[in-house]
Short mmCIF file of N, CA and C in Angstrom, two decimals:
data_model
loop_
_atom_site.label_atom_id
_atom_site.label_comp_id
_atom_site.label_asym_id
_atom_site.label_seq_id
_atom_site.Cartn_x
_atom_site.Cartn_y
_atom_site.Cartn_z
N MET A 1 79.58 10.66 105.25
CA MET A 1 79.70 11.23 103.92
C MET A 1 79.61 12.75 104.02
N HIS A 2 80.46 13.43 103.32
CA HIS A 2 80.49 14.88 103.35
C HIS A 2 79.68 15.45 102.20
N GLY A 3 78.98 16.53 102.46
CA GLY A 3 78.22 17.22 101.43
C GLY A 3 78.85 18.55 101.11
N PHE A 4 78.23 19.27 100.23
CA PHE A 4 78.69 20.60 99.87
C PHE A 4 77.71 21.61 100.42
N PHE A 5 78.21 22.72 100.88
CA PHE A 5 77.39 23.82 101.36
C PHE A 5 77.76 25.03 100.53
N PHE A 6 76.80 25.63 99.85
CA PHE A 6 77.07 26.74 98.94
C PHE A 6 76.71 28.05 99.61
N ILE A 7 77.69 28.93 99.74
CA ILE A 7 77.46 30.27 100.29
C ILE A 7 77.64 31.26 99.15
N ARG A 8 76.59 31.99 98.81
CA ARG A 8 76.68 32.97 97.74
C ARG A 8 76.08 34.27 98.21
N PRO A 9 76.89 35.23 98.54
CA PRO A 9 76.33 36.52 98.96
C PRO A 9 75.70 37.24 97.78
N HIS A 10 74.67 38.02 98.05
CA HIS A 10 74.04 38.81 96.99
C HIS A 10 75.08 39.69 96.33
N ARG A 11 75.18 39.61 95.03
CA ARG A 11 76.10 40.40 94.21
C ARG A 11 77.56 40.06 94.48
N PHE A 12 77.80 38.94 95.13
CA PHE A 12 79.15 38.40 95.34
C PHE A 12 80.09 39.36 96.06
N GLY A 13 79.58 40.10 97.03
CA GLY A 13 80.43 41.02 97.78
C GLY A 13 81.13 40.33 98.94
N LYS A 14 82.15 40.99 99.48
CA LYS A 14 82.87 40.45 100.63
C LYS A 14 82.20 40.96 101.90
N SER A 15 82.20 40.13 102.92
CA SER A 15 81.65 40.60 104.20
C SER A 15 82.19 39.74 105.33
N LEU A 16 82.18 40.31 106.50
CA LEU A 16 82.62 39.59 107.69
C LEU A 16 81.71 38.38 107.96
N THR A 17 80.42 38.56 107.78
CA THR A 17 79.48 37.47 108.02
C THR A 17 79.77 36.28 107.12
N LEU A 18 80.03 36.54 105.86
CA LEU A 18 80.33 35.46 104.93
C LEU A 18 81.59 34.72 105.35
N ASN A 19 82.60 35.45 105.78
CA ASN A 19 83.85 34.85 106.21
C ASN A 19 83.62 33.97 107.44
N ILE A 20 82.81 34.43 108.36
CA ILE A 20 82.49 33.64 109.55
C ILE A 20 81.78 32.35 109.16
N LEU A 21 80.78 32.46 108.30
CA LEU A 21 80.05 31.27 107.85
C LEU A 21 80.97 30.29 107.13
N GLN A 22 81.83 30.82 106.29
CA GLN A 22 82.76 29.96 105.56
C GLN A 22 83.64 29.16 106.54
N HIS A 23 84.20 29.82 107.54
CA HIS A 23 85.08 29.14 108.48
C HIS A 23 84.31 28.23 109.44
N TYR A 24 83.07 28.53 109.70
CA TYR A 24 82.25 27.70 110.58
C TYR A 24 81.86 26.39 109.90
N TYR A 25 81.47 26.46 108.62
CA TYR A 25 80.96 25.27 107.94
C TYR A 25 82.00 24.48 107.16
N ASP A 26 83.10 25.10 106.78
CA ASP A 26 84.06 24.45 105.87
C ASP A 26 84.85 23.34 106.56
N LEU A 27 84.89 22.18 105.91
CA LEU A 27 85.68 21.03 106.37
C LEU A 27 87.15 21.40 106.56
N ARG A 28 87.63 22.22 105.65
CA ARG A 28 89.06 22.53 105.62
C ARG A 28 89.51 23.43 106.76
N THR A 29 88.58 23.96 107.55
CA THR A 29 88.96 24.82 108.67
C THR A 29 88.67 24.16 110.02
N ARG A 30 88.43 22.85 109.99
CA ARG A 30 88.09 22.12 111.22
C ARG A 30 89.16 22.30 112.30
N ALA A 31 90.43 22.22 111.93
CA ALA A 31 91.53 22.31 112.90
C ALA A 31 91.62 23.70 113.54
N GLN A 32 91.07 24.71 112.90
CA GLN A 32 91.13 26.08 113.40
C GLN A 32 89.90 26.47 114.22
N PHE A 33 88.93 25.56 114.32
CA PHE A 33 87.65 25.91 114.93
C PHE A 33 87.79 26.49 116.33
N ASP A 34 88.52 25.79 117.21
CA ASP A 34 88.65 26.27 118.59
C ASP A 34 89.35 27.63 118.67
N ALA A 35 90.37 27.81 117.85
CA ALA A 35 91.08 29.10 117.86
C ALA A 35 90.18 30.24 117.38
N LEU A 36 89.32 29.96 116.41
CA LEU A 36 88.45 30.99 115.85
C LEU A 36 87.20 31.24 116.69
N PHE A 37 86.58 30.16 117.17
CA PHE A 37 85.26 30.28 117.79
C PHE A 37 85.20 29.83 119.25
N GLY A 38 86.30 29.32 119.81
CA GLY A 38 86.29 28.72 121.15
C GLY A 38 85.69 29.57 122.24
N ASN A 39 85.95 30.86 122.25
CA ASN A 39 85.44 31.74 123.31
C ASN A 39 84.09 32.35 122.99
N LEU A 40 83.56 32.06 121.82
CA LEU A 40 82.28 32.63 121.40
C LEU A 40 81.13 31.66 121.67
N TYR A 41 79.93 32.18 121.68
CA TYR A 41 78.75 31.34 121.90
C TYR A 41 78.68 30.20 120.89
N ILE A 42 78.93 30.51 119.61
CA ILE A 42 78.83 29.46 118.58
C ILE A 42 79.93 28.42 118.73
N GLY A 43 81.04 28.77 119.36
CA GLY A 43 82.10 27.80 119.62
C GLY A 43 81.78 26.91 120.80
N GLN A 44 81.07 27.45 121.78
CA GLN A 44 80.70 26.68 122.97
C GLN A 44 79.41 25.90 122.79
N HIS A 45 78.62 26.27 121.76
CA HIS A 45 77.35 25.59 121.46
C HIS A 45 77.28 25.30 119.95
N PRO A 46 78.21 24.52 119.41
CA PRO A 46 78.22 24.29 117.95
C PRO A 46 77.05 23.41 117.51
N THR A 47 76.66 23.58 116.27
CA THR A 47 75.62 22.74 115.69
C THR A 47 76.26 21.49 115.10
N LEU A 48 75.45 20.53 114.72
CA LEU A 48 75.96 19.30 114.10
C LEU A 48 76.57 19.57 112.73
N SER A 49 76.23 20.70 112.13
CA SER A 49 76.73 21.04 110.79
C SER A 49 78.11 21.69 110.81
N ARG A 50 78.63 21.95 111.98
CA ARG A 50 79.95 22.60 112.12
C ARG A 50 81.02 21.82 111.35
N ASN A 51 81.74 22.50 110.46
CA ASN A 51 82.86 21.93 109.70
C ASN A 51 82.51 20.62 109.01
N THR A 52 81.33 20.57 108.37
CA THR A 52 80.92 19.33 107.69
C THR A 52 80.76 19.49 106.19
N TYR A 53 81.00 20.68 105.65
CA TYR A 53 80.78 20.92 104.23
C TYR A 53 82.06 21.37 103.53
N LEU A 54 82.13 21.09 102.25
CA LEU A 54 83.16 21.70 101.42
C LEU A 54 82.55 22.99 100.89
N VAL A 55 83.11 24.11 101.24
CA VAL A 55 82.55 25.41 100.86
C VAL A 55 83.20 25.89 99.57
N LEU A 56 82.38 26.18 98.59
CA LEU A 56 82.84 26.75 97.32
C LEU A 56 82.60 28.24 97.38
N TYR A 57 83.63 29.01 97.20
CA TYR A 57 83.53 30.47 97.29
C TYR A 57 83.85 31.07 95.92
N LEU A 58 82.85 31.66 95.29
CA LEU A 58 83.03 32.33 94.01
C LEU A 58 83.00 33.83 94.25
N ASN A 59 84.01 34.52 93.76
CA ASN A 59 84.10 35.96 93.99
C ASN A 59 84.33 36.65 92.65
N PHE A 60 83.25 36.98 91.96
CA PHE A 60 83.38 37.63 90.66
C PHE A 60 83.93 39.05 90.78
N SER A 61 83.73 39.70 91.92
CA SER A 61 84.29 41.04 92.06
C SER A 61 85.81 40.98 92.06
N GLY A 62 86.37 39.87 92.49
CA GLY A 62 87.82 39.68 92.43
C GLY A 62 88.32 39.67 91.00
N ILE A 63 87.51 39.15 90.09
CA ILE A 63 87.87 39.15 88.67
C ILE A 63 87.93 40.58 88.16
N ALA A 64 86.94 41.40 88.52
CA ALA A 64 86.94 42.80 88.09
C ALA A 64 88.14 43.54 88.66
N ASP A 65 88.48 43.27 89.93
CA ASP A 65 89.66 43.89 90.53
C ASP A 65 90.93 43.51 89.77
N CYS A 66 91.06 42.23 89.42
CA CYS A 66 92.23 41.77 88.66
C CYS A 66 92.29 42.40 87.27
N LEU A 67 91.12 42.56 86.65
CA LEU A 67 91.10 43.21 85.34
C LEU A 67 91.66 44.62 85.44
N HIS A 68 91.23 45.37 86.46
CA HIS A 68 91.74 46.73 86.65
C HIS A 68 93.24 46.73 86.90
N ARG A 69 93.68 45.81 87.72
CA ARG A 69 95.08 45.78 88.14
C ARG A 69 96.03 45.33 87.04
N TYR A 70 95.63 44.31 86.26
CA TYR A 70 96.59 43.67 85.36
C TYR A 70 96.37 43.91 83.87
N ALA A 71 95.22 44.41 83.49
CA ALA A 71 94.94 44.59 82.07
C ALA A 71 95.68 45.81 81.51
N SER A 72 96.29 45.60 80.37
CA SER A 72 96.98 46.71 79.70
C SER A 72 95.98 47.49 78.85
N GLN A 73 96.40 48.62 78.34
CA GLN A 73 95.53 49.41 77.47
C GLN A 73 95.16 48.60 76.23
N ARG A 74 96.09 47.83 75.72
CA ARG A 74 95.84 47.00 74.55
C ARG A 74 94.79 45.92 74.86
N ASP A 75 94.89 45.32 76.06
CA ASP A 75 93.89 44.33 76.48
C ASP A 75 92.50 44.96 76.50
N LYS A 76 92.43 46.17 77.05
CA LYS A 76 91.15 46.86 77.18
C LYS A 76 90.52 47.15 75.82
N GLN A 77 91.34 47.32 74.81
CA GLN A 77 90.83 47.57 73.46
C GLN A 77 90.16 46.33 72.88
N LYS A 78 90.53 45.17 73.38
CA LYS A 78 89.93 43.92 72.88
C LYS A 78 88.53 43.71 73.44
N GLY A 79 88.22 44.43 74.51
CA GLY A 79 86.86 44.44 75.06
C GLY A 79 86.33 43.08 75.47
N GLU A 80 85.21 42.71 74.87
CA GLU A 80 84.47 41.53 75.30
C GLU A 80 85.29 40.25 75.24
N SER A 81 86.05 40.05 74.19
CA SER A 81 86.81 38.80 74.09
C SER A 81 87.86 38.70 75.19
N PHE A 82 88.48 39.81 75.56
CA PHE A 82 89.46 39.79 76.64
C PHE A 82 88.79 39.50 77.98
N VAL A 83 87.67 40.18 78.26
CA VAL A 83 86.95 39.98 79.51
C VAL A 83 86.48 38.53 79.62
N HIS A 84 85.97 37.98 78.53
CA HIS A 84 85.51 36.58 78.52
C HIS A 84 86.66 35.64 78.82
N GLY A 85 87.77 35.82 78.13
CA GLY A 85 88.94 34.95 78.33
C GLY A 85 89.50 35.05 79.74
N PHE A 86 89.55 36.25 80.26
CA PHE A 86 90.07 36.47 81.61
C PHE A 86 89.15 35.80 82.64
N THR A 87 87.84 35.97 82.49
CA THR A 87 86.88 35.37 83.41
C THR A 87 86.96 33.85 83.33
N LEU A 88 87.08 33.31 82.13
CA LEU A 88 87.23 31.87 81.96
C LEU A 88 88.47 31.36 82.67
N ALA A 89 89.58 32.06 82.52
CA ALA A 89 90.83 31.65 83.17
C ALA A 89 90.69 31.69 84.69
N MET A 90 90.02 32.69 85.22
CA MET A 90 89.86 32.79 86.67
C MET A 90 88.95 31.67 87.21
N THR A 91 87.88 31.34 86.49
CA THR A 91 86.98 30.28 86.96
C THR A 91 87.64 28.91 86.81
N ALA A 92 88.61 28.77 85.92
CA ALA A 92 89.30 27.49 85.73
C ALA A 92 90.17 27.12 86.92
N GLN A 93 90.39 28.04 87.83
CA GLN A 93 91.21 27.76 89.00
C GLN A 93 90.48 26.94 90.05
N ASN A 94 89.19 26.71 89.87
CA ASN A 94 88.43 25.92 90.82
C ASN A 94 88.50 24.45 90.43
N ARG A 95 88.91 23.59 91.34
CA ARG A 95 89.13 22.18 91.00
C ARG A 95 87.85 21.34 90.99
N PHE A 96 86.73 21.89 91.42
CA PHE A 96 85.49 21.12 91.48
C PHE A 96 84.67 21.20 90.19
N TYR A 97 85.01 22.15 89.32
CA TYR A 97 84.22 22.39 88.11
C TYR A 97 85.10 22.40 86.88
N ARG A 98 84.53 21.93 85.80
CA ARG A 98 85.18 22.02 84.49
C ARG A 98 84.53 23.20 83.77
N PRO A 99 85.24 24.30 83.60
CA PRO A 99 84.64 25.43 82.89
C PRO A 99 84.62 25.17 81.38
N VAL A 100 83.45 25.26 80.80
CA VAL A 100 83.30 25.02 79.37
C VAL A 100 82.93 26.35 78.73
N SER A 101 83.75 26.81 77.80
CA SER A 101 83.52 28.08 77.13
C SER A 101 82.63 27.86 75.91
N GLU A 102 81.66 28.75 75.76
CA GLU A 102 80.76 28.71 74.60
C GLU A 102 80.11 27.33 74.44
N GLN A 103 79.52 26.82 75.53
CA GLN A 103 78.83 25.53 75.52
C GLN A 103 77.61 25.60 74.60
N ASP A 104 77.55 24.71 73.62
CA ASP A 104 76.41 24.65 72.71
C ASP A 104 75.22 24.07 73.47
N THR A 105 74.14 24.83 73.55
CA THR A 105 72.98 24.41 74.35
C THR A 105 71.74 24.12 73.52
N GLN A 106 71.82 24.09 72.23
CA GLN A 106 70.69 23.95 71.31
C GLN A 106 69.92 25.26 71.17
N ALA A 107 70.10 26.19 72.10
CA ALA A 107 69.41 27.48 72.04
C ALA A 107 70.43 28.60 71.96
N GLY A 108 71.64 28.27 71.56
CA GLY A 108 72.72 29.24 71.50
C GLY A 108 73.91 28.73 72.29
N TYR A 109 74.81 29.62 72.62
CA TYR A 109 76.04 29.23 73.30
C TYR A 109 76.15 29.96 74.63
N ALA A 110 76.19 29.20 75.73
CA ALA A 110 76.40 29.80 77.06
C ALA A 110 77.85 30.25 77.14
N ASP A 111 78.09 31.46 77.61
CA ASP A 111 79.46 31.98 77.67
C ASP A 111 80.38 31.08 78.47
N ILE A 112 80.00 30.79 79.71
CA ILE A 112 80.79 29.88 80.54
C ILE A 112 79.82 28.97 81.28
N PHE A 113 80.01 27.69 81.12
CA PHE A 113 79.22 26.69 81.84
C PHE A 113 80.17 26.01 82.81
N LEU A 114 79.92 26.17 84.11
CA LEU A 114 80.74 25.51 85.12
C LEU A 114 80.10 24.16 85.42
N CYS A 115 80.63 23.17 84.73
CA CYS A 115 80.09 21.81 84.79
C CYS A 115 80.69 21.09 85.99
N PRO A 116 79.87 20.59 86.90
CA PRO A 116 80.40 19.91 88.08
C PRO A 116 81.11 18.62 87.67
N MET A 117 82.22 18.34 88.30
CA MET A 117 82.98 17.13 87.99
C MET A 117 82.42 15.97 88.80
N LEU A 118 81.21 15.56 88.42
CA LEU A 118 80.48 14.53 89.15
C LEU A 118 81.18 13.18 89.12
N GLU A 119 81.99 12.95 88.10
CA GLU A 119 82.71 11.68 88.04
C GLU A 119 83.76 11.57 89.15
N ILE A 120 84.19 12.70 89.69
CA ILE A 120 85.16 12.71 90.79
C ILE A 120 84.48 13.05 92.11
N TYR A 121 83.61 14.06 92.08
CA TYR A 121 82.92 14.53 93.27
C TYR A 121 81.43 14.25 93.10
N SER A 122 81.03 13.02 93.35
CA SER A 122 79.66 12.59 93.05
C SER A 122 78.59 13.25 93.91
N ASP A 123 78.97 13.85 95.03
CA ASP A 123 77.97 14.45 95.91
C ASP A 123 77.82 15.96 95.71
N MET A 124 78.31 16.47 94.59
CA MET A 124 78.17 17.91 94.32
C MET A 124 76.70 18.26 94.12
N LYS A 125 76.35 19.45 94.57
CA LYS A 125 74.94 19.87 94.55
C LYS A 125 74.63 21.01 93.59
N HIS A 126 75.66 21.69 93.04
CA HIS A 126 75.43 22.91 92.28
C HIS A 126 76.20 22.92 90.96
N SER A 127 75.62 23.59 89.98
CA SER A 127 76.28 23.86 88.69
C SER A 127 75.88 25.27 88.27
N TYR A 128 76.61 25.82 87.28
CA TYR A 128 76.45 27.24 86.96
C TYR A 128 76.51 27.52 85.47
N ILE A 129 75.65 28.43 85.03
CA ILE A 129 75.78 29.05 83.72
C ILE A 129 76.13 30.51 84.01
N VAL A 130 77.21 30.99 83.40
CA VAL A 130 77.61 32.38 83.56
C VAL A 130 77.45 33.06 82.21
N GLU A 131 76.55 34.01 82.13
CA GLU A 131 76.32 34.75 80.89
C GLU A 131 76.96 36.12 81.03
N LEU A 132 77.94 36.40 80.18
CA LEU A 132 78.69 37.66 80.22
C LEU A 132 78.23 38.59 79.11
N LYS A 133 78.14 39.85 79.44
CA LYS A 133 77.87 40.89 78.44
C LYS A 133 78.87 42.01 78.64
N TYR A 134 79.09 42.77 77.58
CA TYR A 134 80.11 43.81 77.63
C TYR A 134 79.58 45.09 77.00
N ALA A 135 79.67 46.18 77.75
CA ALA A 135 79.34 47.52 77.23
C ALA A 135 80.63 48.34 77.26
N LYS A 136 80.74 49.26 76.35
CA LYS A 136 81.91 50.14 76.33
C LYS A 136 81.77 51.19 77.43
N TYR A 137 82.90 51.73 77.87
CA TYR A 137 82.89 52.77 78.91
C TYR A 137 81.93 53.91 78.56
N LYS A 138 81.92 54.30 77.29
CA LYS A 138 81.14 55.47 76.89
C LYS A 138 79.64 55.17 76.73
N ASP A 139 79.25 53.90 76.76
CA ASP A 139 77.84 53.54 76.61
C ASP A 139 77.02 54.06 77.79
N PRO A 140 75.76 54.46 77.54
CA PRO A 140 74.91 54.95 78.63
C PRO A 140 74.46 53.79 79.53
N GLU A 141 73.98 54.14 80.72
CA GLU A 141 73.50 53.12 81.67
C GLU A 141 72.33 52.33 81.11
N THR A 142 71.57 52.95 80.20
CA THR A 142 70.45 52.23 79.59
C THR A 142 70.96 51.03 78.79
N ARG A 143 72.15 51.16 78.22
CA ARG A 143 72.75 50.05 77.47
C ARG A 143 73.12 48.90 78.43
N VAL A 144 73.61 49.24 79.60
CA VAL A 144 73.94 48.22 80.60
C VAL A 144 72.68 47.44 80.99
N GLU A 145 71.59 48.16 81.23
CA GLU A 145 70.33 47.51 81.59
C GLU A 145 69.81 46.65 80.44
N GLU A 146 69.93 47.14 79.23
CA GLU A 146 69.52 46.37 78.04
C GLU A 146 70.32 45.06 77.96
N LEU A 147 71.62 45.14 78.18
CA LEU A 147 72.47 43.94 78.14
C LEU A 147 72.13 42.99 79.30
N ARG A 148 71.81 43.55 80.45
CA ARG A 148 71.42 42.73 81.60
C ARG A 148 70.18 41.91 81.27
N ARG A 149 69.17 42.56 80.70
CA ARG A 149 67.93 41.87 80.34
C ARG A 149 68.18 40.80 79.27
N GLU A 150 69.03 41.13 78.32
CA GLU A 150 69.39 40.19 77.27
C GLU A 150 70.09 38.95 77.87
N ALA A 151 70.99 39.18 78.80
CA ALA A 151 71.72 38.09 79.44
C ALA A 151 70.78 37.20 80.26
N ILE A 152 69.83 37.82 80.96
CA ILE A 152 68.86 37.05 81.74
C ILE A 152 68.03 36.16 80.82
N ALA A 153 67.55 36.72 79.72
CA ALA A 153 66.75 35.94 78.77
C ALA A 153 67.57 34.78 78.21
N GLN A 154 68.83 35.03 77.87
CA GLN A 154 69.68 33.96 77.34
C GLN A 154 69.93 32.88 78.38
N ALA A 155 70.26 33.27 79.60
CA ALA A 155 70.54 32.28 80.66
C ALA A 155 69.30 31.42 80.92
N ASN A 156 68.12 32.04 80.96
CA ASN A 156 66.88 31.28 81.14
C ASN A 156 66.65 30.32 79.99
N ARG A 157 66.88 30.77 78.77
CA ARG A 157 66.70 29.93 77.59
C ARG A 157 67.66 28.74 77.62
N TYR A 158 68.92 29.00 77.92
CA TYR A 158 69.92 27.92 77.96
C TYR A 158 69.57 26.89 79.03
N ALA A 159 69.10 27.36 80.18
CA ALA A 159 68.80 26.47 81.30
C ALA A 159 67.70 25.47 80.97
N GLU A 160 66.84 25.81 80.04
CA GLU A 160 65.72 24.94 79.68
C GLU A 160 66.06 23.91 78.61
N THR A 161 67.26 23.93 78.08
CA THR A 161 67.61 22.99 77.00
C THR A 161 67.97 21.62 77.56
N GLU A 162 67.75 20.60 76.75
CA GLU A 162 68.08 19.22 77.14
C GLU A 162 69.58 19.06 77.36
N THR A 163 70.39 19.74 76.57
CA THR A 163 71.85 19.64 76.72
C THR A 163 72.28 20.04 78.13
N VAL A 164 71.78 21.16 78.60
CA VAL A 164 72.14 21.65 79.93
C VAL A 164 71.54 20.75 81.01
N LYS A 165 70.29 20.36 80.85
CA LYS A 165 69.65 19.50 81.85
C LYS A 165 70.41 18.18 82.02
N ARG A 166 70.89 17.61 80.92
CA ARG A 166 71.69 16.38 81.00
C ARG A 166 73.01 16.62 81.72
N ALA A 167 73.67 17.73 81.39
CA ALA A 167 74.99 18.02 81.95
C ALA A 167 74.95 18.31 83.45
N VAL A 168 73.88 18.95 83.92
CA VAL A 168 73.82 19.29 85.35
C VAL A 168 73.39 18.11 86.21
N GLY A 169 72.82 17.10 85.58
CA GLY A 169 72.39 15.92 86.34
C GLY A 169 71.42 16.30 87.44
N THR A 170 71.75 15.89 88.65
CA THR A 170 70.86 16.17 89.79
C THR A 170 71.26 17.44 90.54
N THR A 171 72.25 18.17 90.03
CA THR A 171 72.68 19.39 90.71
C THR A 171 71.68 20.53 90.48
N GLN A 172 71.71 21.51 91.35
CA GLN A 172 70.89 22.71 91.18
C GLN A 172 71.66 23.67 90.28
N LEU A 173 71.02 24.10 89.20
CA LEU A 173 71.65 25.02 88.27
C LEU A 173 71.44 26.46 88.72
N HIS A 174 72.53 27.20 88.81
CA HIS A 174 72.48 28.62 89.14
C HIS A 174 72.81 29.40 87.88
N LYS A 175 72.01 30.42 87.59
CA LYS A 175 72.22 31.24 86.40
C LYS A 175 72.79 32.58 86.85
N ILE A 176 74.03 32.84 86.46
CA ILE A 176 74.73 34.05 86.86
C ILE A 176 74.84 34.98 85.66
N VAL A 177 74.48 36.24 85.86
CA VAL A 177 74.54 37.25 84.81
C VAL A 177 75.56 38.30 85.22
N VAL A 178 76.52 38.57 84.33
CA VAL A 178 77.56 39.56 84.60
C VAL A 178 77.60 40.53 83.42
N VAL A 179 77.54 41.82 83.70
CA VAL A 179 77.70 42.83 82.66
C VAL A 179 78.89 43.70 83.04
N TYR A 180 79.85 43.73 82.14
CA TYR A 180 81.01 44.62 82.30
C TYR A 180 80.73 45.90 81.53
N LYS A 181 81.20 47.01 82.08
CA LYS A 181 81.19 48.28 81.35
C LYS A 181 82.64 48.72 81.34
N GLY A 182 83.30 48.48 80.21
CA GLY A 182 84.75 48.62 80.18
C GLY A 182 85.31 47.54 81.07
N MET A 183 86.11 47.90 82.04
CA MET A 183 86.65 46.92 82.99
C MET A 183 85.90 46.93 84.32
N ASP A 184 84.83 47.73 84.42
CA ASP A 184 84.00 47.75 85.62
C ASP A 184 82.91 46.70 85.51
N MET A 185 82.39 46.27 86.65
CA MET A 185 81.35 45.26 86.67
C MET A 185 80.12 45.81 87.40
N PRO A 186 79.25 46.58 86.69
CA PRO A 186 78.08 47.14 87.36
C PRO A 186 76.99 46.12 87.66
N VAL A 187 77.01 44.97 86.96
CA VAL A 187 75.99 43.95 87.18
C VAL A 187 76.67 42.60 87.42
N CYS A 188 76.32 41.97 88.52
CA CYS A 188 76.72 40.59 88.80
C CYS A 188 75.65 40.03 89.72
N GLU A 189 74.78 39.19 89.16
CA GLU A 189 73.64 38.73 89.96
C GLU A 189 73.22 37.33 89.54
N GLU A 190 72.55 36.67 90.45
CA GLU A 190 71.97 35.37 90.14
C GLU A 190 70.54 35.59 89.69
N VAL A 191 70.13 34.86 88.66
CA VAL A 191 68.78 34.95 88.12
C VAL A 191 67.95 33.85 88.78
N TYR A 192 66.90 34.23 89.48
CA TYR A 192 66.08 33.26 90.20
C TYR A 192 64.79 32.90 89.47
N GLU A 193 64.29 33.80 88.66
CA GLU A 193 63.00 33.58 88.03
C GLU A 193 63.14 33.62 86.51
N GLN A 194 62.08 33.24 85.84
CA GLN A 194 62.09 33.20 84.38
C GLN A 194 61.84 34.57 83.75
N THR A 195 61.29 35.50 84.50
CA THR A 195 60.94 36.79 83.90
C THR A 195 62.15 37.70 83.83
N VAL A 196 62.14 38.60 82.89
CA VAL A 196 63.20 39.59 82.74
C VAL A 196 62.74 40.83 83.44
#
């Protein structure tokens, strides 16, 4: 039976190490293992976990890059609603999760809830609440921090509701906070604790 292995770099940045781990553990790169690692120590001394997981790779910085590249001036004027819709569309490209926009949680509405498709992939281990906030370009950095704290409080509140607990089942819930400032993304982090 195959499990899932979740690799999430701090702040969702790209790195060589992450790429190596992804190719080492991912089931889908099994055929390439010898070509990639054959002459290296890890190729000659592989662990039992080699190529045994389905690796889910979330790259929120890619969303910010796409916003810069493809958003028109008119899109940028729409601000938060455009950023929310664009982020929802990008997360919908993952076949393992059903992205639910504005999920009613009894404590408000989570911006995007990535609900694991447990009916198809019963061995999934992770689920996500993504709380988005939007500041205008001209807003001061103190506004970004204020929105970050607000998003953390909301994500923590949503995670404690019965609606979310039922939906995540036995998966581990990850709370992701994203703050856009215009089309830039100064904040993208996972919330680990209850405190703001």
